[in-house]
Amino acid sequence: MFVDSHCHLNYLKSSSGALERARSSGVDGVLCIGVDEVGIDEVLAVANANDDVWASVGLHPQSAEQDFGWIETKLSASSVVAVGETGLDYKTASDVDERQRQLAAFEHQMCLAQKYGLPVVIHTRDAERDTLSILERYPDVVGVLHCFTGTKQFAEKLFELNAYFSASGIVTFKKSNDLKETFKSIPLEKILIETDSPYLAPEPLRGKSNEPSNIIHTAKYLAELKEIDFENFCKITSNNFFKLFGNL
């Protein structure tokens, strides 16, 4: 019924326990996200051991000071379906040099996505102009804006690039009024849902450690927000996931 399009199973105390609870809650698949070289083997191990778990390989913008030459060596794993998590995070970039490193890492990963015909998982905060500029240079690369919290105007520009938008638990937060309005405007065929486990637990679990089974709360909230039948919403967002990441 659900697909968790973005989580970090390798950060949970027990990935096997979390997956058991997810399956019993109706989660049909999980995309486990790579963010750096240190953790990528754990990400791939979880994905390789479970038929309903896939992996992405990438370097998070907050780790952009690290070497990124290793990324391409991991893309051939059978469980890998995307490049990322990559992108730009100017909220945490303290100086021009750090932003330049993020831009270089992002550009490199976009090149890899283009080379291997893979979708890209994008993280962006306080960097809408530069994120859009890079995406416009790679019109053949389809991406998902993970944990999307951008402006409505940004979303409208991304529509033209065939982007997808993933909603996390943040959309359920009481003070996320602008984000709610943005997701009202995003076409259903471009929406995915995610937990970003173990972060960003949705209401009514906010502040607790998150895991894939909790995606039901975000799904129910968004179905009401979009004024659509819950089961139909789940079917559409799951179909969107498989359309973006391939016939898994």
PDB file of C-alpha atoms in Angstrom:
ATOM      1  CA  MET A   1       0.000   0.000   0.000  1.00  0.00           C
ATOM      2  CA  PHE A   2       2.814   2.440   0.852  1.00  0.00           C
ATOM      3  CA  VAL A   3       6.348   3.005  -0.398  1.00  0.00           C
ATOM      4  CA  ASP A   4       8.788   4.895   1.816  1.00  0.00           C
ATOM      5  CA  SER A   5      10.757   6.777  -0.816  1.00  0.00           C
ATOM      6  CA  HIS A   6      13.500   8.017   1.520  1.00  0.00           C
ATOM      7  CA  CYS A   7      14.845   6.600   4.762  1.00  0.00           C
ATOM      8  CA  HIS A   8      18.100   5.700   6.484  1.00  0.00           C
ATOM      9  CA  LEU A   9      17.624   2.142   7.713  1.00  0.00           C
ATOM     10  CA  ASN A  10      21.307   1.869   8.612  1.00  0.00           C
ATOM     11  CA  TYR A  11      20.830   4.571  11.263  1.00  0.00           C
ATOM     12  CA  LEU A  12      18.105   2.648  13.098  1.00  0.00           C
ATOM     13  CA  LYS A  13      18.818   0.455  16.111  1.00  0.00           C
ATOM     14  CA  SER A  14      17.419  -2.560  14.282  1.00  0.00           C
ATOM     15  CA  SER A  15      16.763  -2.350  10.549  1.00  0.00           C
ATOM     16  CA  SER A  16      15.284  -5.860  10.549  1.00  0.00           C
ATOM     17  CA  GLY A  17      12.826  -4.990  13.309  1.00  0.00           C
ATOM     18  CA  ALA A  18      11.853  -1.764  11.583  1.00  0.00           C
ATOM     19  CA  LEU A  19      11.270  -3.608   8.317  1.00  0.00           C
ATOM     20  CA  GLU A  20       9.078  -6.209  10.017  1.00  0.00           C
ATOM     21  CA  ARG A  21       6.918  -3.458  11.519  1.00  0.00           C
ATOM     22  CA  ALA A  22       6.822  -1.650   8.190  1.00  0.00           C
ATOM     23  CA  ARG A  23       5.621  -4.720   6.298  1.00  0.00           C
ATOM     24  CA  SER A  24       2.919  -5.436   8.868  1.00  0.00           C
ATOM     25  CA  SER A  25       1.777  -1.805   8.477  1.00  0.00           C
ATOM     26  CA  GLY A  26       1.379  -2.082   4.716  1.00  0.00           C
ATOM     27  CA  VAL A  27       4.726  -0.735   3.538  1.00  0.00           C
ATOM     28  CA  ASP A  28       5.552  -2.525   0.284  1.00  0.00           C
ATOM     29  CA  GLY A  29       8.985  -1.056  -0.342  1.00  0.00           C
ATOM     30  CA  VAL A  30      11.692   1.177   1.065  1.00  0.00           C
ATOM     31  CA  LEU A  31      14.444   3.231  -0.552  1.00  0.00           C
ATOM     32  CA  CYS A  32      17.476   3.338   1.742  1.00  0.00           C
ATOM     33  CA  ILE A  33      19.561   6.419   1.053  1.00  0.00           C
ATOM     34  CA  GLY A  34      23.325   6.688   0.858  1.00  0.00           C
ATOM     35  CA  VAL A  35      24.889   9.894   2.168  1.00  0.00           C
ATOM     36  CA  ASP A  36      28.638   9.215   2.457  1.00  0.00           C
ATOM     37  CA  GLU A  37      31.382   6.664   1.879  1.00  0.00           C
ATOM     38  CA  VAL A  38      31.496   5.563   5.524  1.00  0.00           C
ATOM     39  CA  GLY A  39      27.920   4.281   5.567  1.00  0.00           C
ATOM     40  CA  ILE A  40      27.391   3.173   1.990  1.00  0.00           C
ATOM     41  CA  ASP A  41      28.332  -0.473   2.540  1.00  0.00           C
ATOM     42  CA  GLU A  42      25.733  -0.707   5.329  1.00  0.00           C
ATOM     43  CA  VAL A  43      23.116   0.804   3.025  1.00  0.00           C
ATOM     44  CA  LEU A  44      23.934  -1.679   0.274  1.00  0.00           C
ATOM     45  CA  ALA A  45      24.009  -4.610   2.702  1.00  0.00           C
ATOM     46  CA  VAL A  46      20.475  -3.871   3.930  1.00  0.00           C
ATOM     47  CA  ALA A  47      19.215  -3.479   0.364  1.00  0.00           C
ATOM     48  CA  ASN A  48      20.948  -6.625  -0.903  1.00  0.00           C
ATOM     49  CA  ALA A  49      19.483  -8.679   1.952  1.00  0.00           C
ATOM     50  CA  ASN A  50      15.850  -7.612   1.373  1.00  0.00           C
ATOM     51  CA  ASP A  51      13.873  -7.836  -1.862  1.00  0.00           C
ATOM     52  CA  ASP A  52      11.649  -4.907  -0.835  1.00  0.00           C
ATOM     53  CA  VAL A  53      14.552  -2.546  -0.078  1.00  0.00           C
ATOM     54  CA  TRP A  54      16.502  -0.595  -2.691  1.00  0.00           C
ATOM     55  CA  ALA A  55      19.474   1.727  -2.368  1.00  0.00           C
ATOM     56  CA  SER A  56      20.757   5.040  -3.601  1.00  0.00           C
ATOM     57  CA  VAL A  57      24.435   5.984  -3.698  1.00  0.00           C
ATOM     58  CA  GLY A  58      25.546   9.533  -3.092  1.00  0.00           C
ATOM     59  CA  LEU A  59      27.271  12.191  -1.038  1.00  0.00           C
ATOM     60  CA  HIS A  60      25.123  14.486   1.097  1.00  0.00           C
ATOM     61  CA  PRO A  61      25.867  18.214   0.680  1.00  0.00           C
ATOM     62  CA  GLN A  62      26.801  18.466   4.356  1.00  0.00           C
ATOM     63  CA  SER A  63      29.600  15.967   3.632  1.00  0.00           C
ATOM     64  CA  ALA A  64      30.744  17.645   0.414  1.00  0.00           C
ATOM     65  CA  GLU A  65      34.234  18.216   1.810  1.00  0.00           C
ATOM     66  CA  GLN A  66      34.826  14.483   1.373  1.00  0.00           C
ATOM     67  CA  ASP A  67      36.210  12.915  -1.788  1.00  0.00           C
ATOM     68  CA  PHE A  68      33.456  11.811  -4.173  1.00  0.00           C
ATOM     69  CA  GLY A  69      35.462   9.609  -6.505  1.00  0.00           C
ATOM     70  CA  TRP A  70      34.141   6.476  -4.793  1.00  0.00           C
ATOM     71  CA  ILE A  71      30.510   7.062  -5.788  1.00  0.00           C
ATOM     72  CA  GLU A  72      30.781   5.670  -9.308  1.00  0.00           C
ATOM     73  CA  THR A  73      32.379   2.447  -8.036  1.00  0.00           C
ATOM     74  CA  LYS A  74      29.202   1.627  -6.069  1.00  0.00           C
ATOM     75  CA  LEU A  75      26.607   2.325  -8.760  1.00  0.00           C
ATOM     76  CA  SER A  76      26.875  -1.133 -10.326  1.00  0.00           C
ATOM     77  CA  ALA A  77      25.350  -2.899  -7.296  1.00  0.00           C
ATOM     78  CA  SER A  78      22.118  -4.631  -8.304  1.00  0.00           C
ATOM     79  CA  SER A  79      20.093  -2.931  -5.568  1.00  0.00           C
ATOM     80  CA  VAL A  80      21.054   0.622  -6.625  1.00  0.00           C
ATOM     81  CA  VAL A  81      18.249   2.552  -8.300  1.00  0.00           C
ATOM     82  CA  ALA A  82      19.327   6.193  -7.867  1.00  0.00           C
ATOM     83  CA  VAL A  83      22.139   8.663  -7.362  1.00  0.00           C
ATOM     84  CA  GLY A  84      22.034  10.720  -4.174  1.00  0.00           C
ATOM     85  CA  GLU A  85      21.341  12.035  -1.675  1.00  0.00           C
ATOM     86  CA  THR A  86      23.003  15.028  -3.249  1.00  0.00           C
ATOM     87  CA  GLY A  87      22.189  18.702  -3.593  1.00  0.00           C
ATOM     88  CA  LEU A  88      22.806  21.956  -1.785  1.00  0.00           C
ATOM     89  CA  ASP A  89      22.366  23.019   1.836  1.00  0.00           C
ATOM     90  CA  TYR A  90      23.245  26.674   2.228  1.00  0.00           C
ATOM     91  CA  LYS A  91      21.657  26.773   5.670  1.00  0.00           C
ATOM     92  CA  THR A  92      24.680  24.886   6.968  1.00  0.00           C
ATOM     93  CA  ALA A  93      27.279  26.212   4.511  1.00  0.00           C
ATOM     94  CA  SER A  94      29.219  28.795   6.491  1.00  0.00           C
ATOM     95  CA  ASP A  95      31.352  30.285   3.714  1.00  0.00           C
ATOM     96  CA  VAL A  96      31.832  30.605  -0.027  1.00  0.00           C
ATOM     97  CA  ASP A  97      34.368  27.766  -0.191  1.00  0.00           C
ATOM     98  CA  GLU A  98      31.944  25.337   1.424  1.00  0.00           C
ATOM     99  CA  ARG A  99      29.228  26.304  -1.023  1.00  0.00           C
ATOM    100  CA  GLN A 100      31.627  25.769  -3.907  1.00  0.00           C
ATOM    101  CA  ARG A 101      32.419  22.264  -2.622  1.00  0.00           C
ATOM    102  CA  GLN A 102      28.707  21.495  -2.444  1.00  0.00           C
ATOM    103  CA  LEU A 103      28.203  22.753  -5.979  1.00  0.00           C
ATOM    104  CA  ALA A 104      31.088  20.640  -7.279  1.00  0.00           C
ATOM    105  CA  ALA A 105      29.804  17.491  -5.564  1.00  0.00           C
ATOM    106  CA  PHE A 106      26.258  18.112  -6.804  1.00  0.00           C
ATOM    107  CA  GLU A 107      27.430  18.684 -10.368  1.00  0.00           C
ATOM    108  CA  HIS A 108      29.534  15.511 -10.291  1.00  0.00           C
ATOM    109  CA  GLN A 109      26.575  13.429  -9.136  1.00  0.00           C
ATOM    110  CA  MET A 110      24.285  14.934 -11.747  1.00  0.00           C
ATOM    111  CA  CYS A 111      26.849  13.904 -14.356  1.00  0.00           C
ATOM    112  CA  LEU A 112      26.824  10.353 -13.002  1.00  0.00           C
ATOM    113  CA  ALA A 113      23.023  10.250 -13.040  1.00  0.00           C
ATOM    114  CA  GLN A 114      23.082  11.338 -16.670  1.00  0.00           C
ATOM    115  CA  LYS A 115      25.831   8.857 -17.581  1.00  0.00           C
ATOM    116  CA  TYR A 116      24.065   5.856 -16.027  1.00  0.00           C
ATOM    117  CA  GLY A 117      20.488   6.869 -16.778  1.00  0.00           C
ATOM    118  CA  LEU A 118      19.531   6.992 -13.110  1.00  0.00           C
ATOM    119  CA  PRO A 119      17.167   9.331 -11.275  1.00  0.00           C
ATOM    120  CA  VAL A 120      18.635  11.618  -8.647  1.00  0.00           C
ATOM    121  CA  VAL A 121      17.596  12.202  -5.020  1.00  0.00           C
ATOM    122  CA  ILE A 122      17.964  15.902  -4.222  1.00  0.00           C
ATOM    123  CA  HIS A 123      18.371  17.711  -0.904  1.00  0.00           C
ATOM    124  CA  THR A 124      17.994  21.483  -1.033  1.00  0.00           C
ATOM    125  CA  ARG A 125      17.736  24.103   1.714  1.00  0.00           C
ATOM    126  CA  ASP A 126      18.079  27.855   1.274  1.00  0.00           C
ATOM    127  CA  ALA A 127      19.561  27.245  -2.182  1.00  0.00           C
ATOM    128  CA  GLU A 128      16.652  27.380  -4.603  1.00  0.00           C
ATOM    129  CA  ARG A 129      18.337  29.528  -7.273  1.00  0.00           C
ATOM    130  CA  ASP A 130      21.526  27.447  -7.511  1.00  0.00           C
ATOM    131  CA  THR A 131      19.621  24.148  -7.276  1.00  0.00           C
ATOM    132  CA  LEU A 132      17.400  25.199 -10.165  1.00  0.00           C
ATOM    133  CA  SER A 133      20.395  26.398 -12.171  1.00  0.00           C
ATOM    134  CA  ILE A 134      22.108  23.002 -11.958  1.00  0.00           C
ATOM    135  CA  LEU A 135      18.945  21.020 -12.674  1.00  0.00           C
ATOM    136  CA  GLU A 136      18.287  23.123 -15.769  1.00  0.00           C
ATOM    137  CA  ARG A 137      21.677  22.069 -17.152  1.00  0.00           C
ATOM    138  CA  TYR A 138      20.664  18.394 -16.996  1.00  0.00           C
ATOM    139  CA  PRO A 139      17.197  18.273 -18.567  1.00  0.00           C
ATOM    140  CA  ASP A 140      17.485  14.521 -19.229  1.00  0.00           C
ATOM    141  CA  VAL A 141      17.968  13.688 -15.538  1.00  0.00           C
ATOM    142  CA  VAL A 142      14.752  13.150 -13.612  1.00  0.00           C
ATOM    143  CA  GLY A 143      14.878  13.843  -9.897  1.00  0.00           C
ATOM    144  CA  VAL A 144      12.891  13.924  -6.690  1.00  0.00           C
ATOM    145  CA  LEU A 145      13.136  16.829  -4.292  1.00  0.00           C
ATOM    146  CA  HIS A 146      13.344  14.870  -1.063  1.00  0.00           C
ATOM    147  CA  CYS A 147      11.642  16.259   2.054  1.00  0.00           C
ATOM    148  CA  PHE A 148      10.441  19.170  -0.055  1.00  0.00           C
ATOM    149  CA  THR A 149      10.018  22.377   1.952  1.00  0.00           C
ATOM    150  CA  GLY A 150      10.565  24.880  -0.853  1.00  0.00           C
ATOM    151  CA  THR A 151       8.375  27.739  -1.934  1.00  0.00           C
ATOM    152  CA  LYS A 152       5.374  27.427  -4.188  1.00  0.00           C
ATOM    153  CA  GLN A 153       7.222  29.495  -6.800  1.00  0.00           C
ATOM    154  CA  PHE A 154      10.173  27.098  -6.695  1.00  0.00           C
ATOM    155  CA  ALA A 155       7.823  24.142  -7.128  1.00  0.00           C
ATOM    156  CA  GLU A 156       6.218  25.769 -10.167  1.00  0.00           C
ATOM    157  CA  LYS A 157       9.634  26.155 -11.826  1.00  0.00           C
ATOM    158  CA  LEU A 158      10.466  22.536 -11.032  1.00  0.00           C
ATOM    159  CA  PHE A 159       7.247  21.375 -12.735  1.00  0.00           C
ATOM    160  CA  GLU A 160       8.844  22.403 -16.023  1.00  0.00           C
ATOM    161  CA  LEU A 161      11.770  20.041 -15.327  1.00  0.00           C
ATOM    162  CA  ASN A 162       9.506  17.037 -14.715  1.00  0.00           C
ATOM    163  CA  ALA A 163      10.586  16.884 -11.058  1.00  0.00           C
ATOM    164  CA  TYR A 164       8.903  14.853  -8.345  1.00  0.00           C
ATOM    165  CA  PHE A 165       8.258  16.093  -4.818  1.00  0.00           C
ATOM    166  CA  SER A 166       8.522  13.931  -1.714  1.00  0.00           C
ATOM    167  CA  ALA A 167       6.551  14.872   1.389  1.00  0.00           C
ATOM    168  CA  SER A 168       7.970  14.065   4.807  1.00  0.00           C
ATOM    169  CA  GLY A 169       6.437  14.348   8.268  1.00  0.00           C
ATOM    170  CA  ILE A 170       7.092  18.096   8.164  1.00  0.00           C
ATOM    171  CA  VAL A 171       3.907  18.596   6.149  1.00  0.00           C
ATOM    172  CA  THR A 172       1.907  17.333   9.158  1.00  0.00           C
ATOM    173  CA  PHE A 173       3.424  19.870  11.565  1.00  0.00           C
ATOM    174  CA  LYS A 174       0.944  22.452  12.835  1.00  0.00           C
ATOM    175  CA  LYS A 175       2.946  25.489  11.735  1.00  0.00           C
ATOM    176  CA  SER A 176       3.772  24.242   8.223  1.00  0.00           C
ATOM    177  CA  ASN A 177       0.970  26.246   6.629  1.00  0.00           C
ATOM    178  CA  ASP A 178       2.951  27.472   3.616  1.00  0.00           C
ATOM    179  CA  LEU A 179       4.140  23.948   2.887  1.00  0.00           C
ATOM    180  CA  LYS A 180       0.600  22.614   3.082  1.00  0.00           C
ATOM    181  CA  GLU A 181      -0.495  25.178   0.497  1.00  0.00           C
ATOM    182  CA  THR A 182       2.421  24.223  -1.730  1.00  0.00           C
ATOM    183  CA  PHE A 183       1.502  20.531  -1.661  1.00  0.00           C
ATOM    184  CA  LYS A 184      -2.095  21.429  -2.438  1.00  0.00           C
ATOM    185  CA  SER A 185      -0.796  22.900  -5.693  1.00  0.00           C
ATOM    186  CA  ILE A 186       1.472  19.988  -6.653  1.00  0.00           C
ATOM    187  CA  PRO A 187      -0.178  17.491  -9.042  1.00  0.00           C
ATOM    188  CA  LEU A 188      -0.858  14.095  -7.491  1.00  0.00           C
ATOM    189  CA  GLU A 189       1.135  12.355 -10.215  1.00  0.00           C
ATOM    190  CA  LYS A 190       4.273  14.152  -8.971  1.00  0.00           C
ATOM    191  CA  ILE A 191       4.015  13.371  -5.246  1.00  0.00           C
ATOM    192  CA  LEU A 192       5.958  10.742  -3.293  1.00  0.00           C
ATOM    193  CA  ILE A 193       5.910  10.160   0.463  1.00  0.00           C
ATOM    194  CA  GLU A 194       8.798   9.466   2.805  1.00  0.00           C
ATOM    195  CA  THR A 195       9.778   9.176   6.458  1.00  0.00           C
ATOM    196  CA  ASP A 196      13.440  10.266   6.324  1.00  0.00           C
ATOM    197  CA  SER A 197      13.820   7.799   9.209  1.00  0.00           C
ATOM    198  CA  PRO A 198      15.072   8.120  11.865  1.00  0.00           C
ATOM    199  CA  TYR A 199      14.336  11.845  11.510  1.00  0.00           C
ATOM    200  CA  LEU A 200      11.224  14.005  11.136  1.00  0.00           C
ATOM    201  CA  ALA A 201       8.585  11.790  12.735  1.00  0.00           C
ATOM    202  CA  PRO A 202       5.118  13.028  11.702  1.00  0.00           C
ATOM    203  CA  GLU A 203       2.368  14.166  14.011  1.00  0.00           C
ATOM    204  CA  PRO A 204       1.323  12.655  16.395  1.00  0.00           C
ATOM    205  CA  LEU A 205       4.815  11.166  16.880  1.00  0.00           C
ATOM    206  CA  ARG A 206       6.818  14.356  16.437  1.00  0.00           C
ATOM    207  CA  GLY A 207      10.041  14.351  18.456  1.00  0.00           C
ATOM    208  CA  LYS A 208      10.311  10.566  18.556  1.00  0.00           C
ATOM    209  CA  SER A 209      12.629   8.363  16.523  1.00  0.00           C
ATOM    210  CA  ASN A 210      11.049   7.754  13.141  1.00  0.00           C
ATOM    211  CA  GLU A 211      10.816   4.558  11.083  1.00  0.00           C
ATOM    212  CA  PRO A 212       9.125   3.450   7.838  1.00  0.00           C
ATOM    213  CA  SER A 213       5.945   2.134   9.482  1.00  0.00           C
ATOM    214  CA  ASN A 214       5.113   5.706  10.523  1.00  0.00           C
ATOM    215  CA  ILE A 215       4.575   6.737   6.916  1.00  0.00           C
ATOM    216  CA  ILE A 216       0.877   5.958   7.355  1.00  0.00           C
ATOM    217  CA  HIS A 217       0.450   9.225   9.290  1.00  0.00           C
ATOM    218  CA  THR A 218       1.906  11.344   6.504  1.00  0.00           C
ATOM    219  CA  ALA A 219      -0.115   9.461   3.888  1.00  0.00           C
ATOM    220  CA  LYS A 220      -3.392   9.964   5.760  1.00  0.00           C
ATOM    221  CA  TYR A 221      -2.675  13.640   6.300  1.00  0.00           C
ATOM    222  CA  LEU A 222      -1.830  14.282   2.649  1.00  0.00           C
ATOM    223  CA  ALA A 223      -4.842  12.348   1.396  1.00  0.00           C
ATOM    224  CA  GLU A 224      -7.073  14.637   3.463  1.00  0.00           C
ATOM    225  CA  LEU A 225      -5.119  17.701   2.335  1.00  0.00           C
ATOM    226  CA  LYS A 226      -5.518  16.713  -1.326  1.00  0.00           C
ATOM    227  CA  GLU A 227      -9.159  15.698  -0.741  1.00  0.00           C
ATOM    228  CA  ILE A 228      -8.694  12.242  -2.206  1.00  0.00           C
ATOM    229  CA  ASP A 229      -9.622   8.756  -1.047  1.00  0.00           C
ATOM    230  CA  PHE A 230      -6.861   7.375   1.178  1.00  0.00           C
ATOM    231  CA  GLU A 231      -6.366   4.078  -0.664  1.00  0.00           C
ATOM    232  CA  ASN A 232      -6.329   5.854  -4.005  1.00  0.00           C
ATOM    233  CA  PHE A 233      -3.757   8.326  -2.713  1.00  0.00           C
ATOM    234  CA  CYS A 234      -1.514   5.462  -1.584  1.00  0.00           C
ATOM    235  CA  LYS A 235      -1.885   3.723  -4.944  1.00  0.00           C
ATOM    236  CA  ILE A 236      -1.013   6.882  -6.877  1.00  0.00           C
ATOM    237  CA  THR A 237       2.050   7.772  -4.803  1.00  0.00           C
ATOM    238  CA  SER A 238       3.327   4.199  -4.965  1.00  0.00           C
ATOM    239  CA  ASN A 239       2.874   4.173  -8.736  1.00  0.00           C
ATOM    240  CA  ASN A 240       4.753   7.465  -8.888  1.00  0.00           C
ATOM    241  CA  PHE A 241       7.654   5.883  -7.030  1.00  0.00           C
ATOM    242  CA  PHE A 242       7.922   2.958  -9.438  1.00  0.00           C
ATOM    243  CA  LYS A 243       7.540   5.249 -12.424  1.00  0.00           C
ATOM    244  CA  LEU A 244      10.460   7.339 -11.219  1.00  0.00           C
ATOM    245  CA  PHE A 245      12.772   4.566 -10.028  1.00  0.00           C
ATOM    246  CA  GLY A 246      11.914   1.913 -12.573  1.00  0.00           C
ATOM    247  CA  ASN A 247      10.140  -1.445 -12.647  1.00  0.00           C
ATOM    248  CA  LEU A 248      11.558  -2.781  -9.395  1.00  0.00           C
TER     249      LEU A 248
END
